[in-house]
Coordinates of C-alpha atoms in Angstrom, one line a residue:
Chain A
X144 CA 94.6 79.8 63.3
X145 CA 91.8 80.8 65.5
X146 CA 89.1 82.4 63.3
X147 CA 88.5 86.1 63.5
X148 CA 85.4 87.7 65.2
X149 CA 83.1 89.0 62.0
X150 CA 82.7 92.4 63.9
X151 CA 86.2 92.9 63.8
X152 CA 86.8 91.6 60.2
X153 CA 84.0 93.9 59.0
X154 CA 85.5 96.8 61.2
X155 CA 88.8 96.1 59.3
X156 CA 87.9 95.7 55.5
X157 CA 85.7 98.6 55.8
X158 CA 88.7 100.5 57.0
X159 CA 90.6 99.3 54.1
X160 CA 87.8 100.4 51.9
X161 CA 88.1 103.7 53.3
X162 CA 91.4 104.0 53.0
X163 CA 90.9 103.0 49.2
X164 CA 88.6 105.4 48.8
X165 CA 89.3 108.5 50.9
X166 CA 86.0 110.1 52.4
X167 CA 85.8 113.4 52.1
X168 CA 83.1 114.6 54.7
X169 CA 81.0 117.2 53.7
X170 CA 79.6 120.1 56.5
X171 CA 77.1 118.8 58.5
X172 CA 77.2 115.3 57.2
X173 CA 76.7 112.7 59.6
X174 CA 79.8 110.5 60.2
X175 CA 79.2 107.0 59.8
X176 CA 79.6 104.6 62.8
X177 CA 81.7 102.5 61.1
X178 CA 84.0 105.2 60.6
X179 CA 84.3 105.2 64.5
X180 CA 84.8 101.9 64.8
X181 CA 87.5 101.9 61.7
X182 CA 89.5 104.4 63.6
X183 CA 89.3 102.8 66.9
X184 CA 91.0 100.0 65.2
X185 CA 93.6 102.0 63.2
X186 CA 94.5 104.4 66.7
X187 CA 94.9 100.6 68.4
X188 CA 97.5 99.4 65.6
X189 CA 99.1 102.6 65.5
X190 CA 102.9 102.3 66.9
X191 CA 104.3 105.1 69.7
X192 CA 106.9 105.7 70.8
X193 CA 108.2 104.6 74.3
X194 CA 111.1 105.3 76.7
X195 CA 114.9 105.3 74.3
X196 CA 112.7 104.5 71.3
X197 CA 112.5 106.8 68.0
X198 CA 109.9 105.9 65.5
X199 CA 109.6 107.4 62.0
X200 CA 107.0 107.4 59.8
X201 CA 107.7 106.7 56.0
X202 CA 105.2 106.1 53.0
X203 CA 106.8 102.3 53.2
X204 CA 106.1 101.9 56.8
X205 CA 107.1 102.5 60.5
X206 CA 110.8 102.5 61.4
X207 CA 112.0 101.9 64.7
X208 CA 115.5 102.7 66.1
X209 CA 116.9 103.0 69.3
X210 CA 120.2 103.8 71.5
X211 CA 120.8 101.1 73.4
X212 CA 121.3 101.8 77.2
X213 CA 124.6 100.6 77.7
X214 CA 124.3 101.1 81.3
X215 CA 128.1 102.4 81.3
X216 CA 128.8 105.2 83.6
X217 CA 131.9 107.3 83.2
X218 CA 133.3 109.1 86.0
X219 CA 136.6 109.1 88.3
X220 CA 139.0 106.5 89.4
X221 CA 136.2 104.2 87.1
X222 CA 138.0 100.8 87.5
X223 CA 138.0 97.4 85.5
X224 CA 139.3 93.9 86.3
X225 CA 141.4 92.4 83.0
X226 CA 143.5 90.0 82.6
X227 CA 141.5 86.8 83.5
X228 CA 143.4 84.7 85.9
X229 CA 146.5 86.6 85.9
X230 CA 144.4 89.7 87.2
X231 CA 145.3 93.2 86.6
X232 CA 142.8 96.4 87.3
X233 CA 142.6 99.5 85.1
X234 CA 141.6 102.5 87.0
X235 CA 140.6 105.7 84.8
X236 CA 142.0 109.2 85.8
X237 CA 140.7 110.8 89.3
X238 CA 142.2 113.5 91.3
X239 CA 143.1 113.3 94.9
X240 CA 142.6 117.5 95.4
X241 CA 144.4 118.8 92.1
X242 CA 146.8 115.7 91.6
X243 CA 146.8 112.6 89.9
X244 CA 147.8 109.4 91.6
X245 CA 150.3 107.1 90.2
X246 CA 150.7 103.5 89.3
X247 CA 154.1 102.0 90.0
X248 CA 154.7 99.7 86.5
X249 CA 157.8 97.7 86.8
X250 CA 158.9 99.5 89.8
X251 CA 158.4 103.2 88.1
X252 CA 155.7 105.5 88.8
X253 CA 153.3 106.2 85.8
X254 CA 150.0 108.3 86.3
X255 CA 147.1 107.0 86.0
X256 CA 146.4 108.4 82.5
X257 CA 149.6 107.0 81.5
X258 CA 153.0 108.4 80.1
X259 CA 154.9 108.4 76.8
X260 CA 156.1 104.3 77.9
X261 CA 153.1 103.3 79.5
X262 CA 149.7 104.9 77.6
X263 CA 147.5 102.9 79.7
X264 CA 149.0 101.7 82.8
X265 CA 147.5 98.9 84.5
X266 CA 147.7 97.5 88.2
X267 CA 149.2 93.7 88.8
X268 CA 147.1 92.2 91.0
X269 CA 148.8 89.1 93.4
X270 CA 147.0 87.3 95.7
X271 CA 146.7 88.9 99.1
X272 CA 145.5 86.9 102.4
X273 CA 142.1 89.9 102.3
X274 CA 139.1 89.2 104.4
X275 CA 137.7 85.5 103.7
X276 CA 134.2 85.0 104.1
X277 CA 132.3 82.1 105.0
X278 CA 131.9 80.5 101.8
X279 CA 135.8 80.7 100.9
X280 CA 136.1 84.0 99.0
X281 CA 138.5 86.4 100.1
X282 CA 137.6 90.3 99.5
X283 CA 140.8 92.4 98.6
X284 CA 140.8 96.4 97.8
X285 CA 142.4 98.7 94.9
X286 CA 143.1 101.9 96.9
X287 CA 144.7 105.1 96.8
X288 CA 147.3 105.9 99.6
X289 CA 148.0 109.6 100.2
X290 CA 151.5 110.2 102.1
X291 CA 151.1 114.1 103.2
X292 CA 153.5 116.5 103.5
X293 CA 154.9 117.8 106.8
X294 CA 152.0 120.0 107.0
X295 CA 149.6 117.1 106.7
X296 CA 148.4 118.5 103.4
X297 CA 149.0 116.7 99.7
X298 CA 151.2 119.1 97.5
X299 CA 153.4 118.1 94.5
X300 CA 155.8 116.4 96.8
X301 CA 153.5 114.0 98.4
X302 CA 153.4 110.7 97.3
X303 CA 149.8 109.9 95.9
X304 CA 149.9 106.2 94.6
X305 CA 147.2 103.7 93.5
X306 CA 147.8 100.3 95.6
X307 CA 146.4 96.7 95.8
X308 CA 146.1 96.2 99.7
X309 CA 144.4 93.3 102.1
X310 CA 142.4 96.2 103.8
X311 CA 140.5 99.1 103.1
X312 CA 141.9 100.8 106.5
X313 CA 146.0 101.7 106.6
X314 CA 148.0 100.6 109.7
X315 CA 150.5 103.1 109.4
X316 CA 149.5 106.4 111.2
X317 CA 151.5 108.4 108.3
X318 CA 149.3 107.2 105.5
X319 CA 145.7 107.6 104.8
X320 CA 144.1 105.2 102.8
X321 CA 140.7 105.3 100.6
X322 CA 139.4 102.2 99.2
X323 CA 138.5 102.7 95.3
X324 CA 137.1 99.3 94.3
X325 CA 136.8 95.9 96.2
X326 CA 138.1 92.5 94.3
X327 CA 136.4 89.1 95.3
X328 CA 138.7 86.6 94.8
X329 CA 138.0 82.9 94.5
X330 CA 140.5 80.0 94.4
X331 CA 143.3 82.9 94.3
X332 CA 141.9 84.4 91.3
X333 CA 140.3 87.8 91.0
X334 CA 136.5 86.8 90.0
X335 CA 134.7 89.9 90.4
X336 CA 135.2 94.0 90.8
X337 CA 132.8 96.1 92.5
X338 CA 133.5 100.1 92.6
X339 CA 133.5 102.1 95.6
X340 CA 134.5 105.6 95.0
X341 CA 132.8 107.6 91.9
X342 CA 134.2 110.9 92.5
X343 CA 137.5 112.6 92.6
X344 CA 139.0 113.3 96.5
X345 CA 139.8 115.9 98.8
X346 CA 142.3 114.8 101.6
X347 CA 142.7 116.6 104.9
X348 CA 144.7 115.5 108.2
X349 CA 144.0 116.0 111.6
X350 CA 146.5 115.8 114.1
X351 CA 145.9 114.7 117.6
X352 CA 145.5 116.7 120.6
X353 CA 148.5 117.5 122.6
X354 CA 149.3 114.2 124.4
X355 CA 148.4 110.8 122.8
X356 CA 146.9 109.6 119.7
X357 CA 147.7 109.2 115.7
X358 CA 146.2 111.2 113.3
X359 CA 142.9 111.2 111.2
X360 CA 142.8 111.0 107.8
X361 CA 139.9 112.1 105.6
X362 CA 138.7 111.9 102.3
X363 CA 135.9 114.3 101.7
Chain B
X63 CA 81.3 99.0 50.7
X64 CA 81.9 95.2 51.9
X65 CA 79.0 94.0 54.0
X66 CA 79.9 90.4 55.2
X67 CA 83.0 88.7 55.1
X68 CA 83.2 84.8 55.6
X69 CA 85.7 83.6 58.3
X70 CA 87.5 81.3 56.2
X71 CA 87.8 84.1 53.9
X72 CA 89.2 86.0 56.3
X73 CA 91.6 83.4 57.7
X74 CA 93.1 83.2 54.1
X75 CA 93.5 86.3 52.9
X76 CA 93.3 89.5 55.3
X77 CA 93.7 87.6 58.8
X78 CA 97.5 86.7 58.4
X79 CA 98.6 89.9 57.0
X80 CA 97.1 91.8 59.9
X81 CA 99.0 88.9 62.5
X82 CA 102.2 90.0 60.7
X83 CA 101.5 93.6 61.0
X84 CA 101.6 93.0 64.9
X85 CA 104.5 94.5 66.6
X86 CA 106.0 92.1 69.1
X87 CA 108.7 92.7 71.6
X88 CA 112.4 91.8 71.1
X89 CA 115.7 91.4 73.1
X90 CA 115.9 94.4 75.1
X91 CA 112.5 95.6 74.0
X92 CA 109.3 95.7 75.8
X93 CA 105.5 96.4 73.7
X94 CA 102.4 97.6 75.8
X95 CA 99.1 98.1 73.9
X96 CA 96.1 100.2 74.6
X97 CA 93.5 101.7 72.8
X98 CA 95.7 104.3 71.9
X99 CA 98.4 102.5 70.5
X100 CA 101.5 100.0 71.1
X101 CA 104.2 101.9 72.9
X102 CA 107.7 100.3 72.4
X103 CA 110.4 100.7 74.8
X104 CA 113.8 99.8 74.5
X105 CA 117.2 99.1 76.8
X106 CA 115.5 100.4 80.1
X107 CA 116.6 97.3 81.7
X108 CA 120.2 97.8 81.8
X109 CA 120.6 101.2 83.4
X110 CA 123.5 102.1 85.3
X111 CA 121.9 101.7 89.1
X112 CA 123.4 103.4 92.5
X113 CA 124.7 102.0 95.6
X114 CA 122.2 101.1 97.8
X115 CA 119.5 101.0 94.8
X116 CA 116.4 98.8 96.1
X117 CA 114.1 96.8 94.4
X118 CA 111.2 94.8 95.6
X119 CA 110.5 91.1 94.2
X120 CA 107.5 88.9 95.1
X121 CA 108.5 85.2 96.0
X122 CA 105.6 83.4 94.4
X123 CA 105.9 80.1 96.0
X124 CA 106.4 81.6 99.5
X125 CA 103.8 84.5 98.6
X126 CA 105.6 87.1 100.3
X127 CA 107.4 90.3 99.4
X128 CA 111.3 90.8 99.6
X129 CA 113.8 93.5 99.1
X130 CA 117.1 93.0 97.1
X131 CA 119.7 96.1 97.6
X132 CA 122.5 96.8 95.4
X133 CA 125.6 96.5 96.9
X134 CA 126.7 100.0 99.0
X135 CA 129.9 100.3 101.0
X136 CA 130.9 102.2 104.2
X137 CA 135.1 103.0 104.6
X138 CA 135.2 100.2 101.5
X139 CA 133.3 97.3 103.7
X140 CA 130.2 95.6 102.4
X141 CA 127.1 95.2 104.9
X142 CA 125.7 91.9 105.4
X143 CA 122.2 90.9 105.8
X144 CA 121.9 88.5 108.7
X145 CA 119.4 86.0 108.1
X146 CA 118.0 83.4 110.2
X147 CA 118.2 79.5 108.5
X148 CA 114.3 79.2 108.1
X149 CA 114.2 81.9 106.3
X150 CA 117.0 81.8 103.6
X151 CA 117.4 78.3 102.9
X152 CA 113.9 77.9 101.0
X153 CA 114.5 80.4 98.8
X154 CA 116.5 80.1 95.5
X155 CA 119.1 82.8 95.2
X156 CA 120.6 81.7 91.9
X157 CA 124.0 80.6 90.7
X158 CA 127.2 81.8 92.3
X159 CA 129.1 83.3 89.3
X160 CA 132.4 82.7 91.6
X161 CA 131.9 78.8 91.8
X162 CA 129.1 77.9 88.8
X163 CA 127.1 76.0 92.1
X164 CA 123.9 77.3 94.0
X165 CA 124.1 79.7 96.2
X166 CA 124.5 78.0 100.0
X167 CA 124.9 74.9 98.0
X168 CA 127.9 73.8 100.3
X169 CA 127.6 71.1 102.8
X170 CA 128.5 73.9 105.8
X171 CA 124.9 75.6 105.0
X172 CA 122.9 72.3 105.5
X173 CA 120.5 72.0 108.1
X174 CA 122.7 70.5 110.9
X175 CA 121.3 70.2 114.3
X176 CA 122.8 73.2 115.3
X177 CA 121.5 75.0 112.6
X178 CA 118.4 73.5 112.0
X179 CA 116.4 76.5 113.8
X180 CA 117.3 80.0 114.9
X181 CA 120.8 80.4 113.7
X182 CA 122.3 83.2 111.8
X183 CA 124.2 83.2 108.5
X184 CA 125.6 86.3 107.5
X185 CA 125.2 87.2 103.6
X186 CA 127.4 90.2 102.4
X187 CA 125.1 92.6 99.9
X188 CA 126.9 91.4 96.9
X189 CA 125.3 87.9 97.1
X190 CA 121.9 89.6 96.6
X191 CA 120.3 88.6 99.9
X192 CA 116.7 88.3 99.8
X193 CA 115.8 91.0 102.5
X194 CA 112.6 89.8 104.6
X195 CA 110.2 92.6 105.2
X196 CA 107.7 93.5 108.1
X197 CA 105.1 96.1 106.5
X198 CA 103.4 98.9 108.6
X199 CA 100.3 100.5 107.4
X200 CA 99.6 103.7 106.0
X201 CA 96.6 105.4 105.1
X202 CA 93.0 104.3 105.7
X203 CA 93.7 101.5 107.7
X204 CA 96.8 102.8 109.1
X205 CA 98.9 106.1 109.8
X206 CA 98.5 109.3 108.6
X207 CA 101.9 110.0 107.4
X208 CA 100.9 109.3 103.4
X209 CA 103.3 110.6 101.4
X210 CA 101.8 113.3 98.8
X211 CA 103.0 110.9 96.1
X212 CA 100.7 108.2 97.1
X213 CA 98.0 110.4 97.7
X214 CA 97.7 111.7 94.4
X215 CA 97.7 107.6 93.3
X216 CA 94.6 107.3 95.7
X217 CA 95.6 106.4 98.6
X218 CA 93.2 107.7 101.4
X219 CA 94.2 109.3 104.5
X220 CA 92.8 107.8 107.7
X221 CA 89.6 109.7 109.2
X222 CA 90.5 111.8 112.0
X223 CA 87.8 110.7 114.4
X224 CA 89.4 112.1 117.3
X225 CA 89.2 115.5 115.9
X226 CA 85.6 115.3 114.8
X227 CA 84.4 114.3 118.1
X228 CA 86.7 117.5 119.6
X229 CA 84.7 119.4 117.2
X230 CA 81.2 118.0 118.1
X231 CA 80.8 117.4 113.9
X232 CA 81.1 114.1 112.9
X233 CA 81.0 113.6 109.4
X234 CA 80.1 110.2 108.4
X235 CA 81.0 110.4 104.9
X236 CA 84.8 110.8 105.7
X237 CA 84.8 107.3 107.9
X238 CA 83.9 105.4 105.0
X239 CA 86.4 104.2 102.3
X240 CA 86.5 106.2 99.3
X241 CA 85.4 104.1 96.0
X242 CA 88.6 103.2 94.1
X243 CA 90.9 103.8 97.0
X244 CA 94.0 102.1 97.9
X245 CA 95.8 100.5 100.7
X246 CA 99.6 101.4 101.2
X247 CA 101.9 99.6 103.3
X248 CA 105.6 100.8 104.0
X249 CA 108.9 99.2 105.4
X250 CA 112.2 100.6 106.2
X251 CA 115.7 99.3 105.3
X252 CA 118.4 100.7 107.9
X253 CA 121.9 100.6 107.9
X254 CA 123.8 99.4 110.9
X255 CA 127.2 100.6 111.8
X256 CA 128.5 98.8 115.2
X257 CA 130.8 102.0 117.3
X258 CA 132.4 102.8 120.3
X259 CA 130.1 104.2 123.0
X260 CA 130.4 106.6 125.9
X261 CA 129.1 105.6 129.4
X262 CA 129.3 108.2 132.4
X263 CA 129.2 107.1 136.3
X264 CA 128.8 110.1 138.6
X265 CA 129.9 110.5 142.4
X266 CA 128.8 113.0 144.4
X267 CA 130.5 113.7 147.5
X268 CA 128.8 116.7 150.1
X269 CA 130.5 118.9 151.3
X270 CA 129.3 119.4 154.9
X271 CA 131.2 122.7 155.8
X272 CA 131.4 124.4 152.5
X273 CA 127.9 123.8 151.3
X274 CA 129.6 122.6 147.7
X275 CA 129.6 119.4 146.5
X276 CA 132.3 117.6 144.8
X277 CA 131.2 116.0 142.1
X278 CA 133.3 113.0 140.1
X279 CA 132.0 112.2 136.6
X280 CA 133.8 109.2 134.9
X281 CA 133.7 108.7 130.9
X282 CA 135.0 105.8 129.3
X283 CA 134.3 103.8 126.1
X284 CA 132.6 100.8 125.8
X285 CA 133.0 98.4 122.8
X286 CA 130.1 97.0 120.6
X287 CA 129.4 93.4 121.0
X288 CA 132.0 90.9 119.1
X289 CA 128.6 89.1 117.3
X290 CA 127.7 93.0 116.1
X291 CA 128.6 93.6 112.4
X292 CA 128.0 95.9 109.7
X293 CA 124.9 94.9 108.5
X294 CA 121.3 95.8 107.0
X295 CA 117.8 95.1 107.7
X296 CA 114.5 95.8 107.3
X297 CA 112.2 97.6 109.9
X298 CA 108.7 98.3 110.0
X299 CA 109.6 101.4 111.8
X300 CA 112.8 103.2 111.8
X301 CA 113.1 106.1 114.2
X302 CA 117.0 107.5 113.8
X303 CA 118.3 108.2 116.8
X304 CA 117.7 111.8 118.5
X305 CA 121.4 111.8 120.6
X306 CA 121.8 112.6 124.2
X307 CA 118.2 113.8 125.5
X308 CA 117.8 116.4 128.0
X309 CA 115.7 114.3 129.9
X310 CA 118.2 111.8 131.0
X311 CA 119.5 112.1 134.4
X312 CA 123.2 110.8 134.4
X313 CA 123.3 111.9 138.3
X314 CA 120.5 109.3 138.8
X315 CA 122.2 106.5 137.4
X316 CA 125.0 105.7 135.1
X317 CA 124.3 106.3 131.4
X318 CA 125.5 104.2 128.3
X319 CA 125.1 105.3 124.9
X320 CA 124.2 102.8 122.0
X321 CA 127.0 101.0 120.7
X322 CA 125.8 101.5 117.0
X323 CA 124.8 104.2 114.6
X324 CA 122.1 103.8 112.0
X325 CA 120.9 105.5 109.0
X326 CA 118.0 104.8 106.8
X327 CA 118.9 103.0 103.2
X328 CA 115.6 103.5 101.7
X329 CA 111.9 102.9 102.0
X330 CA 109.6 100.6 99.9
X331 CA 106.2 100.8 99.9
X332 CA 103.2 98.2 98.4
X333 CA 100.6 100.2 96.6
X334 CA 97.1 98.3 96.5
X335 CA 94.7 97.6 93.4
X336 CA 91.6 100.0 94.1
X337 CA 88.7 98.9 96.7
X338 CA 91.0 96.5 98.5
X339 CA 89.5 95.8 102.0
X340 CA 91.0 97.3 104.7
X341 CA 93.8 95.3 106.6
X342 CA 94.7 93.3 103.7
X343 CA 98.0 91.5 103.4
X344 CA 99.8 92.6 100.3
X345 CA 100.1 90.1 97.6
X346 CA 101.3 89.5 94.1
X347 CA 98.7 92.2 92.7
X348 CA 100.5 95.3 94.8
X349 CA 102.4 97.8 93.0
X350 CA 105.8 98.2 94.4
X351 CA 107.5 101.7 94.8
X352 CA 110.8 102.6 96.5
X353 CA 111.9 106.0 98.1
X354 CA 115.8 106.2 98.5
X355 CA 117.5 107.9 101.3
X356 CA 121.0 106.8 100.5
X357 CA 122.6 107.1 96.6
X358 CA 126.1 107.0 96.6
X359 CA 128.7 104.9 99.3
X360 CA 129.9 106.1 102.3
X361 CA 132.3 107.2 105.0
X362 CA 132.0 106.8 108.5
X363 CA 134.0 108.3 111.6
X364 CA 133.6 108.8 115.2
X365 CA 134.8 111.7 117.2
X366 CA 137.8 111.6 119.6
X367 CA 137.5 111.4 122.9
X368 CA 139.1 114.4 124.3
X369 CA 139.6 116.6 127.2
X370 CA 137.5 119.5 127.7
X371 CA 139.7 122.6 127.5
X372 CA 137.5 125.1 129.7
X373 CA 135.8 124.5 133.0
X374 CA 134.4 122.8 134.7
X375 CA 137.1 120.8 136.3
X376 CA 140.5 119.2 135.2
X377 CA 140.0 116.2 133.3
X378 CA 142.6 113.4 132.5
X379 CA 143.0 110.7 130.7
X380 CA 144.5 107.3 132.5
X381 CA 144.6 104.4 129.9
X382 CA 141.8 101.7 130.1
X383 CA 142.6 98.0 129.1
X384 CA 142.3 97.1 125.8
X385 CA 143.2 100.7 124.4
X386 CA 140.1 102.5 125.2
X387 CA 140.2 106.0 127.1
X388 CA 138.8 107.1 130.4
X389 CA 138.3 110.5 131.5
X390 CA 138.0 111.5 134.9
X391 CA 136.2 115.1 135.4
X392 CA 136.3 116.8 138.5
X393 CA 133.7 119.8 139.6
X394 CA 132.3 121.5 142.5
X395 CA 128.6 122.3 142.6
X396 CA 126.4 123.8 145.1
X397 CA 123.0 121.9 144.1
X398 CA 122.0 118.8 142.6
X399 CA 120.2 120.6 139.9
X400 CA 123.6 122.1 138.9
X401 CA 125.5 118.6 139.0
X402 CA 122.8 117.1 136.8
X403 CA 122.8 120.2 134.0
X404 CA 126.6 120.1 134.1
X405 CA 127.1 116.3 133.9
X406 CA 124.5 116.4 131.2
X407 CA 126.5 119.1 129.0
X408 CA 129.7 117.2 129.7
X409 CA 127.9 114.2 128.5
X410 CA 126.7 116.1 125.0
X411 CA 130.2 117.5 124.3
X412 CA 131.9 114.0 124.8
X413 CA 129.2 112.1 122.8
X414 CA 131.0 109.1 120.3
X415 CA 127.9 109.3 117.8
X416 CA 129.5 108.9 114.4
X417 CA 128.7 110.4 111.1
X418 CA 128.1 109.3 107.7
X419 CA 129.5 111.1 104.5
X420 CA 129.6 111.0 101.2
X421 CA 133.1 111.5 99.6
X422 CA 132.3 113.9 96.3
X423 CA 135.2 115.5 96.0
X424 CA 133.8 118.9 97.1
X425 CA 135.5 118.8 100.4
X426 CA 133.2 119.5 103.2
X427 CA 130.4 120.8 100.8
X428 CA 128.4 117.8 99.4
X429 CA 125.3 119.5 97.9
X430 CA 125.0 118.8 94.1
X431 CA 123.5 121.7 91.9
X432 CA 119.9 122.1 91.8
X433 CA 118.1 119.8 88.8
X434 CA 117.0 121.9 85.7
X435 CA 113.4 121.6 86.4
X436 CA 113.7 124.0 89.5
X437 CA 115.2 126.9 87.3
X438 CA 112.1 126.5 84.6
X439 CA 110.0 129.5 84.2
X440 CA 106.4 129.4 84.2
X441 CA 104.3 131.2 80.8
X442 CA 102.6 134.1 81.4
X443 CA 99.4 135.0 79.8
X444 CA 99.7 138.8 81.2
X445 CA 95.9 140.1 82.0
X446 CA 94.3 137.1 80.8
X447 CA 93.5 136.2 84.1
X448 CA 91.2 133.2 83.1
X449 CA 93.9 131.4 80.8
X450 CA 96.5 132.2 83.6
X451 CA 94.5 130.5 86.3
X452 CA 93.9 127.7 84.2
X453 CA 97.3 127.1 83.4
X454 CA 98.4 127.7 87.1
X455 CA 96.0 125.0 87.9
X456 CA 97.3 122.9 84.6
X457 CA 101.2 123.4 86.3
X458 CA 100.1 122.2 89.9
X459 CA 98.3 119.1 88.8
X460 CA 101.3 118.3 86.4
X461 CA 103.8 119.0 89.2
X462 CA 101.6 116.9 91.3
X463 CA 101.5 113.6 89.0
X464 CA 105.0 114.2 88.0
X465 CA 106.1 114.2 91.8
X466 CA 108.9 111.7 92.1
X467 CA 110.1 109.7 95.1
X468 CA 113.9 110.1 94.4
X469 CA 115.5 113.0 93.2
X470 CA 117.0 112.9 89.8
X471 CA 120.8 112.0 89.2
X472 CA 123.4 113.2 90.9
X473 CA 120.9 112.5 93.3
X474 CA 121.8 113.6 96.7
X475 CA 125.1 112.9 99.2
X476 CA 125.7 112.5 102.8
X477 CA 127.1 115.7 103.9
X478 CA 130.4 115.9 106.2
X479 CA 130.1 117.1 109.9
X480 CA 132.7 119.8 109.9
X481 CA 132.9 118.9 114.1
X482 CA 135.1 115.9 113.2
X483 CA 138.0 118.1 112.2
X484 CA 137.9 119.4 115.5

């Protein structure tokens, strides 16, 4: 162990000496230079709370407590990839306008927040062709699809469904599609999920001008 | 009082206890020491980072700074970073979690003959590519546009010699670098979105008898290059497109829009240590800062190419090969100036420039409520002018010091352009 400088040792022991014999300074008395050095040493040793840390001082010492930052961010449509090689996605509740999308579970439409028989509905993933990258990985998307009513608006009768697709853009001119999350596949196994949507959505459709064209579907 | 301590006594008794009393940083904790104490911070590294969050990393082996951008999405697609082989082969990008091997360790990425120089590879943003940066100089040895944030931290603005010459008073002190001044470098990270662009051709047939000219303006769409892609890149100076300028003359020659839209992702800064010599190159001692412009994923759309409902002329849209549209507009005019003005107005009305926006669920309104500090009231000392003045000075200084480069959560969202609904 390295030897401590004599000056520091002397200062520290002076500090201990002073703690054992508390100094009461009289008005007009000269403050000893050693006390100043000891004060500096004590200050340098004093712990202070920084970010996310709570410091408590007790007669037996300091207690440091912290609330760990989980980095989690609860938001609408928060998606998580689960199930390992089989792969399914759980999507937190979110709204399109004022309506909650559904997930098909065994052919039955279940709201994202679940119902009496399916408390936590999940979207089962099956390998799709998707968009291939140069390293062999494939991208697919978890999307919300909206089939508006005749007026082009979302209503109680509209079909709003969370689906797994090979493209974030719909080829059906009557269906609006918005990506919620991207899933990265390797060797036909879902490996990673990237969240795309963080907010509830509003849907709006514009019809083509007279003549040709297809409707445009906007998610705002 | 103890007057003398032998080192051996110290090492045996008090010294070890002092070492034991030292605080050490554990997992997820950081410790900083100063003369006023030891500061413990916890859990700073696992905070949630928004899309497009940018950080700067110094590559010690290559002695250069690079930027890494959190994946962001446009219409659900992830941008790529287009890197040159010589640029990306040497850095170590770590282990690919998908296959457990090092990134770009496959033979296909090897330095073959055709890939050895100059060829490019597209790396998606979720692969955390190291984006090469090119710096512009700000401050004493560069441009005047120094943000207040950096002026408060010691960056000196450049001397304005021209203005001093004009005024006839040359301040020699202002031409010198102040003691403790810092230098500043900046670089812009840009998102590039390919799109269809508007092209225009104008034919003028002079009417000899009537004095009126018949003008035929043909608008059509041009597709972007097949090799173009949604990508991200670094530029020493990003200048957003100003749209169709009034200075162009669509009658004089054919006009073509750019086949892309671009938006600033973030600006990265490097702040030098004090007293660096002007024109110094950034190294590991410089401090990185980032000012973000994008915080959330984006949607993108282009307007429709549609016919004018009013005058001038009667447009019709014959189809073109490849599904593109072509719009022909006829109008008559008495002078060349009128023809230029009308053709320019038609160009502006039909521009195919796209719009980015953030789907926030707020409909066309993507504005978040103001941060709480804007609603804070200042203390008032009534008739005590001295204290009031001192408080105002302290508040002004505090606001300067606490000035941040980025707005607090929920940051800022790109507004939806209602013209897309027309």
